[in-house]
Coordinates of C-alpha atoms and ligand atoms in Angstrom, one line a residue:
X1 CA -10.7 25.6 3.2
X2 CA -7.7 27.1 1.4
X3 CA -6.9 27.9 -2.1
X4 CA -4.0 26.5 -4.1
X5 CA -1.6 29.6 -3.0
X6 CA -2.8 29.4 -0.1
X7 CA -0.6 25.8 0.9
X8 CA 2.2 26.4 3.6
X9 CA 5.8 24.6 3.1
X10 CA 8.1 23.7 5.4
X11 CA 10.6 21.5 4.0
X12 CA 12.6 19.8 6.9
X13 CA 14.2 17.0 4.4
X14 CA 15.2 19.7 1.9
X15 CA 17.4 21.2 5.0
X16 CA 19.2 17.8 5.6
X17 CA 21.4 19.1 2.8
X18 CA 22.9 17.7 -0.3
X19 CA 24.0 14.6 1.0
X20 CA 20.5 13.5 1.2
X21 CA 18.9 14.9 -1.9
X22 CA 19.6 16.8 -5.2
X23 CA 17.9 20.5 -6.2
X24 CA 15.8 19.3 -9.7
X25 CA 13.3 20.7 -11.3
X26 CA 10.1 19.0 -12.5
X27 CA 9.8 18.6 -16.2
X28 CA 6.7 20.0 -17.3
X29 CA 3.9 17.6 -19.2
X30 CA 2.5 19.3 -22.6
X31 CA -1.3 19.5 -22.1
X32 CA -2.0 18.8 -18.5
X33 CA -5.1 17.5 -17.2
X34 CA -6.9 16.4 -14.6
X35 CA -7.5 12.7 -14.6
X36 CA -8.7 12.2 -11.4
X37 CA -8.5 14.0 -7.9
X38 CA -9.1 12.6 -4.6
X39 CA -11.3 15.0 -2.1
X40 CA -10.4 12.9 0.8
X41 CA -7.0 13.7 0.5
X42 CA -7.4 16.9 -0.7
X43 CA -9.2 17.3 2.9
X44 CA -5.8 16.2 4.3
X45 CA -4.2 19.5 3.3
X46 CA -7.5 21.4 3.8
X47 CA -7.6 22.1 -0.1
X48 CA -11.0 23.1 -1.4
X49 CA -12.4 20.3 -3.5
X50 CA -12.9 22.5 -6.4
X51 CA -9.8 23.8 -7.1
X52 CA -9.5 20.2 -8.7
X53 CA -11.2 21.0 -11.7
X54 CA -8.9 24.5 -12.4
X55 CA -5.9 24.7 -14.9
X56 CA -3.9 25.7 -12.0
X57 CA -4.6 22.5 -10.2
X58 CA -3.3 20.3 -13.5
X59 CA -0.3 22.8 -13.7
X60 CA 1.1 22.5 -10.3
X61 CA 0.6 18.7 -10.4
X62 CA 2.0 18.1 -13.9
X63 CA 5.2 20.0 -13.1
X64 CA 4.3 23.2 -15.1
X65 CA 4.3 25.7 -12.4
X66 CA 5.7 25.6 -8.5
X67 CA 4.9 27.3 -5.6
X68 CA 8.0 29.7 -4.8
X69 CA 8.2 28.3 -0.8
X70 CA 8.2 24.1 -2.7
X71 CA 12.2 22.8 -3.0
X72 CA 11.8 20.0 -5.5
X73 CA 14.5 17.5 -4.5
X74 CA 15.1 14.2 -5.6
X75 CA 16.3 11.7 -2.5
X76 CA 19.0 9.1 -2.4
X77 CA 18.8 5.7 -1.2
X78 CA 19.7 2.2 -2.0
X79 CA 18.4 -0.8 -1.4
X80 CA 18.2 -4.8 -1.5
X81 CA 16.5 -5.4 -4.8
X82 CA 15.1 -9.2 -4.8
X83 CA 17.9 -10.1 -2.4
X84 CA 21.2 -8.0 -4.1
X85 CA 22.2 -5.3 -2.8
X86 CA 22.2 -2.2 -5.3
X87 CA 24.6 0.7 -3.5
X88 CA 22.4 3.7 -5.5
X89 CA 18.9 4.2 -6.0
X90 CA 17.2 6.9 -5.9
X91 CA 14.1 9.1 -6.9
X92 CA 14.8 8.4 -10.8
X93 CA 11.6 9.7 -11.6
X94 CA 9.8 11.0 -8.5
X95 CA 10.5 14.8 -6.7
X96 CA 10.0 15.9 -2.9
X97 CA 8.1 18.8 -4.0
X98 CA 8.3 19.8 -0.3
X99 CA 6.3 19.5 2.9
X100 CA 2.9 21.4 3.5
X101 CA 1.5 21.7 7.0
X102 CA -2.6 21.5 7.5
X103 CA -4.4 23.3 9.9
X104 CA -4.3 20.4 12.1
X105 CA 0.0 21.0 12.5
X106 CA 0.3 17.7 10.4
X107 CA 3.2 17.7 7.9
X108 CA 2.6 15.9 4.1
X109 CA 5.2 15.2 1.5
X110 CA 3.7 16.4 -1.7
X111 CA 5.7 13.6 -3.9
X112 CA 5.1 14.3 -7.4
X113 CA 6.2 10.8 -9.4
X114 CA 7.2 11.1 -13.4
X115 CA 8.2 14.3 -13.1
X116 CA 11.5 13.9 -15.3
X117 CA 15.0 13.0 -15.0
X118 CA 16.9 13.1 -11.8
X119 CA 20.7 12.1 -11.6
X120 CA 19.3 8.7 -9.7
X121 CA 17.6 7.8 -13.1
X122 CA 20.1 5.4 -14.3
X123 CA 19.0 4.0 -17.2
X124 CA 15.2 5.4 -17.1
X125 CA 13.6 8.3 -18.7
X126 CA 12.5 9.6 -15.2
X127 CA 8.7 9.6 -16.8
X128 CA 5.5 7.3 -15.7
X129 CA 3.2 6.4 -17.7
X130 CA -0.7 6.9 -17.5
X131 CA -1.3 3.2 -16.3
X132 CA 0.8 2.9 -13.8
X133 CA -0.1 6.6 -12.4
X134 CA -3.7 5.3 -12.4
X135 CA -2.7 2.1 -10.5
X136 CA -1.2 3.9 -8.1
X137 CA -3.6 6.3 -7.6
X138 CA -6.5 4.0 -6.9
X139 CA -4.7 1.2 -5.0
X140 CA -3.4 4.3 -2.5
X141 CA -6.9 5.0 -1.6
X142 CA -8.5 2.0 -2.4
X143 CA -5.9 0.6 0.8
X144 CA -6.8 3.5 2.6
X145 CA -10.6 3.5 2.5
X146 CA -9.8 -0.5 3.7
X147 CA -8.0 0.3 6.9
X148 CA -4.8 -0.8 5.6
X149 CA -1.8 1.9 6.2
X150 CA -0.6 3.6 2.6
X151 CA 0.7 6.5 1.0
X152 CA -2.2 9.0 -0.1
X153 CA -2.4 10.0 -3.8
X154 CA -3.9 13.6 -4.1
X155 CA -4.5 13.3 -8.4
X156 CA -3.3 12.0 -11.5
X157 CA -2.5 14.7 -14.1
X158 CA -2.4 13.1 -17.9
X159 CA -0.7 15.1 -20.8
X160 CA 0.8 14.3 -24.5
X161 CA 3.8 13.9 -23.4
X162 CA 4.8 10.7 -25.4
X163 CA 6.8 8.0 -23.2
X164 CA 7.7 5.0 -24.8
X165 CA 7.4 1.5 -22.9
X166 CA 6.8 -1.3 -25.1
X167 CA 4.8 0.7 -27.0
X168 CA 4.5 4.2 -27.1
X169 CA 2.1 5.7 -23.9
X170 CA 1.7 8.8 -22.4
X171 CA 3.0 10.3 -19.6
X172 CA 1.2 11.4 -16.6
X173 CA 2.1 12.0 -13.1
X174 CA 0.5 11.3 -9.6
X175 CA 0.9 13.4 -6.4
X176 CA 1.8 10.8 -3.6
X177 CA 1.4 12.8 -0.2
X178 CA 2.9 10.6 3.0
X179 CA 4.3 12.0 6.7
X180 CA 7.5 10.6 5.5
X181 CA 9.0 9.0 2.2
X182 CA 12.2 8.0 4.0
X183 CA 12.9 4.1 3.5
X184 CA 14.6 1.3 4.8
X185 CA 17.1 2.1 1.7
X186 CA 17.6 5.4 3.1
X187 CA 19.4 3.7 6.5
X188 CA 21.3 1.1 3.8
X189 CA 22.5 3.6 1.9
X190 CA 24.1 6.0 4.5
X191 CA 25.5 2.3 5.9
X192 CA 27.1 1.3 3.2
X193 CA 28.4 4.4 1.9
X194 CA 30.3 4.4 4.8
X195 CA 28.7 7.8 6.2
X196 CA 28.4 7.8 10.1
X197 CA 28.0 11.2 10.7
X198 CA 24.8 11.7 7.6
X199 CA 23.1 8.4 9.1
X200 CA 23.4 9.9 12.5
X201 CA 21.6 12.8 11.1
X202 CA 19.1 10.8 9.4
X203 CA 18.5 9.0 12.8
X204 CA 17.8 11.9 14.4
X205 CA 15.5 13.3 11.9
X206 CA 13.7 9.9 12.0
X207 CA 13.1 10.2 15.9
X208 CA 12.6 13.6 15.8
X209 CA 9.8 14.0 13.4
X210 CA 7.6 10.5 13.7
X211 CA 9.1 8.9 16.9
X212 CA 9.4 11.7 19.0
X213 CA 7.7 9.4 22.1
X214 CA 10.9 7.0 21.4
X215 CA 12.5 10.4 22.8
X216 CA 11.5 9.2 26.7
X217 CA 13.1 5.5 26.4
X218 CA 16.6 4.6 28.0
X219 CA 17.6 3.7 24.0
X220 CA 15.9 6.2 22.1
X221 CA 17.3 4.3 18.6
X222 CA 16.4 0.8 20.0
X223 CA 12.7 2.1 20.9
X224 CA 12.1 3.6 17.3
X225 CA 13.4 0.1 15.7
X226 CA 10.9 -1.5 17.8
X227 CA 8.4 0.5 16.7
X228 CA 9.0 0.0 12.9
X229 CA 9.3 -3.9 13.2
X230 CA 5.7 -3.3 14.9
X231 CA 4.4 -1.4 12.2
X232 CA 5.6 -3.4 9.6
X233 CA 4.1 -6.5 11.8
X234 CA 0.5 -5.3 11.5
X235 CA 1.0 -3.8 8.2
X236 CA 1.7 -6.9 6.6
X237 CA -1.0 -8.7 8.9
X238 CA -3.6 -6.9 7.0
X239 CA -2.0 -7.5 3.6
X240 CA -2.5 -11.1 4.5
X241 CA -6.0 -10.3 5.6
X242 CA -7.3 -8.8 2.9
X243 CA -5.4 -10.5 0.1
X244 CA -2.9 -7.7 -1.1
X245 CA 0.1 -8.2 -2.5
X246 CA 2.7 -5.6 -3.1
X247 CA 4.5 -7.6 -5.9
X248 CA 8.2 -5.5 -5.2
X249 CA 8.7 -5.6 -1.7
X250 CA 12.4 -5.1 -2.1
X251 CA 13.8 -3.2 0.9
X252 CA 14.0 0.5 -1.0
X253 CA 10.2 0.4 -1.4
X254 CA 9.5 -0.3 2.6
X255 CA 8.8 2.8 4.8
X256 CA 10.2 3.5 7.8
X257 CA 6.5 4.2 8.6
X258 CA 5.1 1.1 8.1
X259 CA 2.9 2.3 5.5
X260 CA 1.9 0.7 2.0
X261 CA 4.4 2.6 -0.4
X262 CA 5.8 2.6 -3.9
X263 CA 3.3 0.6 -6.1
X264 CA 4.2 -1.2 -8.9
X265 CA 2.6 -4.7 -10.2
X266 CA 0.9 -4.9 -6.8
X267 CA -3.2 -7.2 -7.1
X268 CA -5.6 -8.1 -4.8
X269 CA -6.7 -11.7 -4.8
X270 CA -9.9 -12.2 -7.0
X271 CA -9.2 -16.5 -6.4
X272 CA -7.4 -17.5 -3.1
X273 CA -4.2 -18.4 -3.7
X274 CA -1.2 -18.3 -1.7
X275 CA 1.7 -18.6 -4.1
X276 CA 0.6 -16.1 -6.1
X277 CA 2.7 -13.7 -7.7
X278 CA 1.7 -11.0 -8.8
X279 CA 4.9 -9.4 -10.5
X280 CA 5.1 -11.1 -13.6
X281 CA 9.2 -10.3 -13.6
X282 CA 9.2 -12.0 -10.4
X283 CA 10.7 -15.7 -12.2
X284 CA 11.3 -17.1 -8.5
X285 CA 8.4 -16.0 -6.4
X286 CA 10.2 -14.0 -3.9
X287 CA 7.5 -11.7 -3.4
X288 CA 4.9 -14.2 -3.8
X289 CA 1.4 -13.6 -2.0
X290 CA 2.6 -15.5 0.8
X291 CA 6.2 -14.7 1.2
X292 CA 5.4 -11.3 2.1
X293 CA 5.4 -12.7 5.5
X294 CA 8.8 -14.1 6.1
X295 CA 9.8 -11.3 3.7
X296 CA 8.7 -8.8 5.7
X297 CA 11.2 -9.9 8.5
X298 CA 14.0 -10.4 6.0
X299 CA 13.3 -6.8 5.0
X300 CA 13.6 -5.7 8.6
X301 CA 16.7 -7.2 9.0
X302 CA 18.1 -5.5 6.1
X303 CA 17.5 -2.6 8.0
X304 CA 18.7 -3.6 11.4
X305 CA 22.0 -4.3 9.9
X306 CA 21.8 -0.8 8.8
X307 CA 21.1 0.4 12.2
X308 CA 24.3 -2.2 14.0
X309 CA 26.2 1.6 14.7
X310 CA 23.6 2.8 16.6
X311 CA 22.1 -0.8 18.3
X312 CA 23.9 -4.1 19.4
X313 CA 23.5 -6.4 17.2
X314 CA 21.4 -8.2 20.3
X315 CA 19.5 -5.8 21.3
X316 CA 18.4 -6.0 17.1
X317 CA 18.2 -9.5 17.3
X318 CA 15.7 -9.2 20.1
X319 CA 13.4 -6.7 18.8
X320 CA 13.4 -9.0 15.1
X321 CA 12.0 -11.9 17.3
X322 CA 8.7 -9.2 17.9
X323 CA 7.8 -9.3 14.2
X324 CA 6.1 -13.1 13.6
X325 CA 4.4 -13.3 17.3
X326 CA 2.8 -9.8 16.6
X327 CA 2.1 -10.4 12.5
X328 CA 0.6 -14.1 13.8
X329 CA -1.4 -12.2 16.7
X330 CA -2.7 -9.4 14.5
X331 CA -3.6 -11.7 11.3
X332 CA -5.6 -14.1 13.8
X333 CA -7.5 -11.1 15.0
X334 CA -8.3 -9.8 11.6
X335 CA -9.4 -13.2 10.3
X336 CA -11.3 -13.9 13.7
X337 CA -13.6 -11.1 12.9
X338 CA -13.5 -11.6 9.2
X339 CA -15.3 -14.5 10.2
X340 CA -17.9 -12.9 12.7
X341 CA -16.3 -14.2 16.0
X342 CA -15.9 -11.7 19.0
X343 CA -14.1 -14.1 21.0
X344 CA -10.4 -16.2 20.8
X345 CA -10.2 -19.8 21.2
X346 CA -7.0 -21.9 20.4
X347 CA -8.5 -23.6 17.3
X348 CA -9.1 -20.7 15.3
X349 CA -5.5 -20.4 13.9
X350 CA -6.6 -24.2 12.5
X351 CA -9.8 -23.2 11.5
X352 CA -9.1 -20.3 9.2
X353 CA -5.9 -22.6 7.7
X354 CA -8.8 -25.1 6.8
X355 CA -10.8 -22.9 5.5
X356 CA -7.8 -20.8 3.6
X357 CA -6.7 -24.9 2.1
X358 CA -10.4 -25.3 1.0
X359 CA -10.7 -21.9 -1.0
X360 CA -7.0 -22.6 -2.4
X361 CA -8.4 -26.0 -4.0
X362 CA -11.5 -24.6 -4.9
X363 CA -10.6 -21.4 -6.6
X364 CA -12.9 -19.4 -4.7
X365 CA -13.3 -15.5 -4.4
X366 CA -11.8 -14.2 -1.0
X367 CA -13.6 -11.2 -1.1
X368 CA -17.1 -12.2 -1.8
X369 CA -16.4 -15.8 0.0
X370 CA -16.1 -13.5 3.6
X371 CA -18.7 -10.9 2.5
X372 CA -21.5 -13.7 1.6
X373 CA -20.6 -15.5 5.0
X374 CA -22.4 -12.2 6.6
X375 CA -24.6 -12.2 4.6
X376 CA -26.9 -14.3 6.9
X377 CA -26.6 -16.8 9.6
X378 CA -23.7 -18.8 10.0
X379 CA -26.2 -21.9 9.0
X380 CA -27.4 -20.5 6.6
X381 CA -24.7 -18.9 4.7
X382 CA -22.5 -22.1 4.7
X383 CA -25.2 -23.6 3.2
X384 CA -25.5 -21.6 0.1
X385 CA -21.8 -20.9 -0.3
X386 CA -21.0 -24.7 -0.3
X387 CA -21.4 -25.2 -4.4
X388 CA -18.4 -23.3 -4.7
X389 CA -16.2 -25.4 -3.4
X390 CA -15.1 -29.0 -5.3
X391 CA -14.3 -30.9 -2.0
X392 CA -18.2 -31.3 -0.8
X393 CA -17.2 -33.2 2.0
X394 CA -14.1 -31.2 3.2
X395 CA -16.3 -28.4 3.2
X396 CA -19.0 -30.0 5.4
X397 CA -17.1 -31.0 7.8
X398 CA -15.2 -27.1 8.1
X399 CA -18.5 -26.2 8.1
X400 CA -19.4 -28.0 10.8
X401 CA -16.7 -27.2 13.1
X402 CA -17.8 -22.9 12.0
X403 CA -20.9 -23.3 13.1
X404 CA -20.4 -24.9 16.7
X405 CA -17.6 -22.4 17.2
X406 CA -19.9 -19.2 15.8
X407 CA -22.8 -21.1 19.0
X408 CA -20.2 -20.8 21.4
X409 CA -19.0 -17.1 20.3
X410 CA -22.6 -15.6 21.6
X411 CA -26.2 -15.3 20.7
X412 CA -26.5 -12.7 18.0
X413 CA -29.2 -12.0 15.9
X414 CA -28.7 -12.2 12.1
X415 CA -28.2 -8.2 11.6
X416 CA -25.9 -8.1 14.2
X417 CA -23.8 -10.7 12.7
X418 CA -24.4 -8.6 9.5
X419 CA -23.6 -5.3 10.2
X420 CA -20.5 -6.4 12.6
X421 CA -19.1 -8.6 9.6
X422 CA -19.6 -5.9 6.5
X423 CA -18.4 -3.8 8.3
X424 CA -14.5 -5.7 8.2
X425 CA -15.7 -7.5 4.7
X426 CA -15.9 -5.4 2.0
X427 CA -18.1 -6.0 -1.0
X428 CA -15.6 -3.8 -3.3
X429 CA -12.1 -4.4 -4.1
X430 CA -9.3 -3.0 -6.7
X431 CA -9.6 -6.0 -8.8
X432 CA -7.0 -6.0 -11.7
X433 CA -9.5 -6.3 -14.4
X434 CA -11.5 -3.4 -13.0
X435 CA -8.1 -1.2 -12.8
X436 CA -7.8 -2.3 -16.9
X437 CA -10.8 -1.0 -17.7
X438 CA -10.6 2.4 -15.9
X439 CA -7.5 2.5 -17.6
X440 CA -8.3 1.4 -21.1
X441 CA -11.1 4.3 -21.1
X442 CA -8.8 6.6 -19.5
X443 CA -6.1 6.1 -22.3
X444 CA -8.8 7.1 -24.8
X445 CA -9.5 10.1 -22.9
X446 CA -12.5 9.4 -20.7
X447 CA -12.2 9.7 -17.8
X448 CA -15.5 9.0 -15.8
X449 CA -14.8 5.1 -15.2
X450 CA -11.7 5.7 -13.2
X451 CA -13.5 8.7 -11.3
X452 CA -16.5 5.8 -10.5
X453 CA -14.3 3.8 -9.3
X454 CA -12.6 5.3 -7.0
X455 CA -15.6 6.7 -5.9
X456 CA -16.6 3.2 -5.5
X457 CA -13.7 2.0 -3.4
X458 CA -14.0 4.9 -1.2
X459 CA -16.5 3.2 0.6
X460 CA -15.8 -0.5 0.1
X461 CA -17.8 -1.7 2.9
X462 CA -21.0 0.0 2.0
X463 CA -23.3 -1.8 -0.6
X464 CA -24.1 1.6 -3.3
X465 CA -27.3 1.3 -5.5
X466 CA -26.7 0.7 -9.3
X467 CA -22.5 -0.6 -8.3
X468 CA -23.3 -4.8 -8.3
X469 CA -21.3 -4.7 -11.4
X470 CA -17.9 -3.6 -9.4
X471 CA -18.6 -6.5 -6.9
X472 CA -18.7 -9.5 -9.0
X473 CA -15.4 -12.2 -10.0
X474 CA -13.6 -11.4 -12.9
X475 CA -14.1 -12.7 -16.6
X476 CA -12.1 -15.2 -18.2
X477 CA -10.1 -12.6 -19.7
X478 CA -9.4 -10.0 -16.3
X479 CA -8.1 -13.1 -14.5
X480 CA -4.7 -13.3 -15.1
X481 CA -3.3 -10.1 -16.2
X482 CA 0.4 -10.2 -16.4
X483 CA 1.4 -7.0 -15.1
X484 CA 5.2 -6.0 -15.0
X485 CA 7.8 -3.9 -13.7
X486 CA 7.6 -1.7 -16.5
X487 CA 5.7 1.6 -15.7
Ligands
AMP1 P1 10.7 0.9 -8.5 O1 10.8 -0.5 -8.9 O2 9.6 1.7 -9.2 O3 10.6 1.0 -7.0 O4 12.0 1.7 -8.9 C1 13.3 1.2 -8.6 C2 14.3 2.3 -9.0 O5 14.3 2.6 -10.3 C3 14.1 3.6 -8.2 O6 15.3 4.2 -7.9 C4 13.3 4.4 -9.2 O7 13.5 5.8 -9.0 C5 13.9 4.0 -10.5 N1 13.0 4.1 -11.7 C6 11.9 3.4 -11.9 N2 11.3 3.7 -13.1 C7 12.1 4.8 -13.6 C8 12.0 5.6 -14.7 N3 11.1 5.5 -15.6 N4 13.0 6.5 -14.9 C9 14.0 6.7 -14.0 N5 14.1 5.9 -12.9 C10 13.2 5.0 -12.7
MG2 MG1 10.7 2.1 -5.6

């Protein structure tokens, strides 16, 4: 277990130069304070739990002090921003405070987001906002604790620092930790800038650092675009899965790591519903729940055409055709065992669209809709879930066709079934309305609810004594929070 001073930097990005990033300082928050802390990522740089709860801790995090070895840089990027191009983005608000090695010889970005002005602000005051810190925060480990591939968020410090939105908030910053925050906009930008020679050195600090086995293959680049359009394949597979949706997938908030990354008006489904949108800027959809699918490739090829100096524009073309066979192969799997089955037969794809068509005219809860189905034998279950559906006799006969196929899957008893399907169903989710309350109590200075629950979705497959209330649908008034841009 180390101390705070005890952290050890070594800041490859930084040493890309200043055609990559910009020397700025964070701007310190008045009053820091710990909001919240996660010790499970804290674990990730060896930290000792409880130097979460010393002023240090809230100093370092709210951009009041710096290690001397940290070399706070802002990146540049660009990006396609709900299908434009935009030639500069950039960290606007967010530093590289630098990269810490654990014991383990595993490298974290300390990202510290709302940590001032940087000169890729543009129009924005470089600050975030309480809120948004505390979205971020929880739907980082919340995704994590679930399987799904994210960033990691280490804390949220809150301050008096005013910040004015459309009212006036406070600011607050979260420390985002990932092995890499390079993007797809990172590859567009060097592209379109018309910079061989800096997106060569990007390339190689790409393959270098998280594709080094890409190293052994007779087209080293190629391999490594493979590789991403795999990640992003399964990434977006469990999305899908488990009802996510990112709400601003535009191409300078994908990682070249195929991780979760850059949250913003993201939700998990309480109701199924595919064309859901989550974004309540996004007029059109475009990043509707199910869009993220074909998005997802449109998003790769973004970056493929980024990549045509180093690649043939078949060779690209080729490995693009991997991403909807794998996304198709992995989303079947997941929803196979979502549903308790160990084996694959060809109807399955049919039976889970059924099923998904069913919940969509119905309204029902995908998370408690898979969890109850555990619950108890496939009979059984169907049984009691039927009064939540409207179309009786649509769901009969799906139910019918589940249980044969669950008689030819195996003989299992009951607790089998049980424990193999909570443990791929969880019972807790980051529900929007529970995030609003957290965050109501939080912006009156308590603190404890958005502690609970993240403790809460730590473990979201375990049922926790005295928790039913964070595993129920949402009221009337938590179901259809319009949640923007602006954070
Ligand atoms: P986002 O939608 O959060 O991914 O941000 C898109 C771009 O706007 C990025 O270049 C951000 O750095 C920038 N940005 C977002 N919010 C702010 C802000 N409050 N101040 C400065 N830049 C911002
Ligand atoms: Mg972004």
């Amino acid at each position: 277990m180390k101390a705070l001073d005890e952290l050890t930097f070594d800041n490859r990005f930084a040493r890309l130069g200043d055609a990559f990033s910009t020397h700025v300082l964070p701007e310190p928050l008045d009053a820091p304070r710990l909001v919240v802390a996660s010790e499970a990522a804290m674990a990730l740089l060896d930290l000792d739990p409880a130097v979460a709860e010393t002023p240090v801790f809230a100093e370092l995090f709210g951009g009041n002090k710096l290690w001397a070895e940290a070399e706070p840089r802002a990146m540049v990027y660009s990006g396609h921003q709900f299908g434009g191009y935009t030639p500069q983005l950039g960290d606007g608000r967010g530093l590289l405070l630098g990269e810490v090695y654990n014991e383990a010889g595993e490298h974290w970005d300390l990202h510290l987001k709302g940590a001032g002005m940087t000169p890729y602000s543009r129009m924005g005051d470089g600050r975030a906002v309480l809120r948004s810190s505390i979205r971020e925060f929880l739907a980082s480990e919340a995704l994590h604790a679930l399987g799904i591939p994210s960033s990691r968020a280490l804390c949220v410090i809150g301050s008096d620092t005013p910040v004015w939105r459309e009212k006036q908030e406070r600011g607050a910053m979260v420390l985002r930790m990932a092995h890499s925050h390079i993007r797809f906009g990172h590859f567009e930008y060097f592209y379109y800038t018309k910079k061989p020679e800096q997106q060569a050195q990007l390339a190689e600090h790409v393959l270098n650092l998280h594709y080094p086995e890409c190293r052994e293959q007779p087209e080293p680049y190629l391999a490594m675009f493979r590789e991403i359009v795999e990640r992003n394949a399964e990434l977006i597979a469990k999305w899908q899965a488990y009802g996510f949706c990112h709400g601003v997938m535009n191409t300078d908030n994908m990682s070249i790591l195929g991780i979760t990354f850059d949250f913003g008006p993201f939700a998990f489904l309480d109701d199924f519903d595919a064309h859901f949108i989550c974004n309540h800027s996004d007029h059109e959809g475009r990043y509707s729940f199910s869009n993220q699918v074909p998005i997802g490739q449109w998003n790769l090829s973004a970056l493929a055409q980024a990549l045509t100096p180093f690649i043939s524009v078949d060779a690209l073309k080729e490995a693009l055709g991997l991403y909807l066979p794998l996304y198709q192969a992995n989303y079947l799997d997941l929803m196979r065992r979502r549903l308790g089955l160990t084996t694959a037969e060809d109807d399955d794809q049919q039976l889970v669209e059924r099923l998904l068509k069913l919940m969509q005219n119905s309204g029902v809860d995908y998370t408690l809709f898979f969890r109850r189905l555990g619950d108890e034998s496939a009979a059984l279950a169907v049984a009691r879930l039927r009064d939540d559906f409207v179309d009786l006799a649509g769901f009969d006969a799906w139910a019918e066709q589940y249980k044969a196929r669950v008689e030819r899957d195996g003989e299992f008893s009951e607790e089998q079934r049980r424990a193999r399907m909570h443990a791929v169903n969880p019972l807790y989710i980051l529900r929007n309305y529970l995030a609003q309350n957290a965050i109501v109590a939080a912006e009156s200075g308590d603190y404890s609810e958005v502690r609970r629950l993240h403790a809460v979705l730590s473990k979201p497959f375990e049922e926790q004594a005295g928790m039913e209330q964070y595993a129920q649908r949402p009221p009337d008034w938590g179901k259809h929070l319009e949640i923007s841009c602006s954070s």
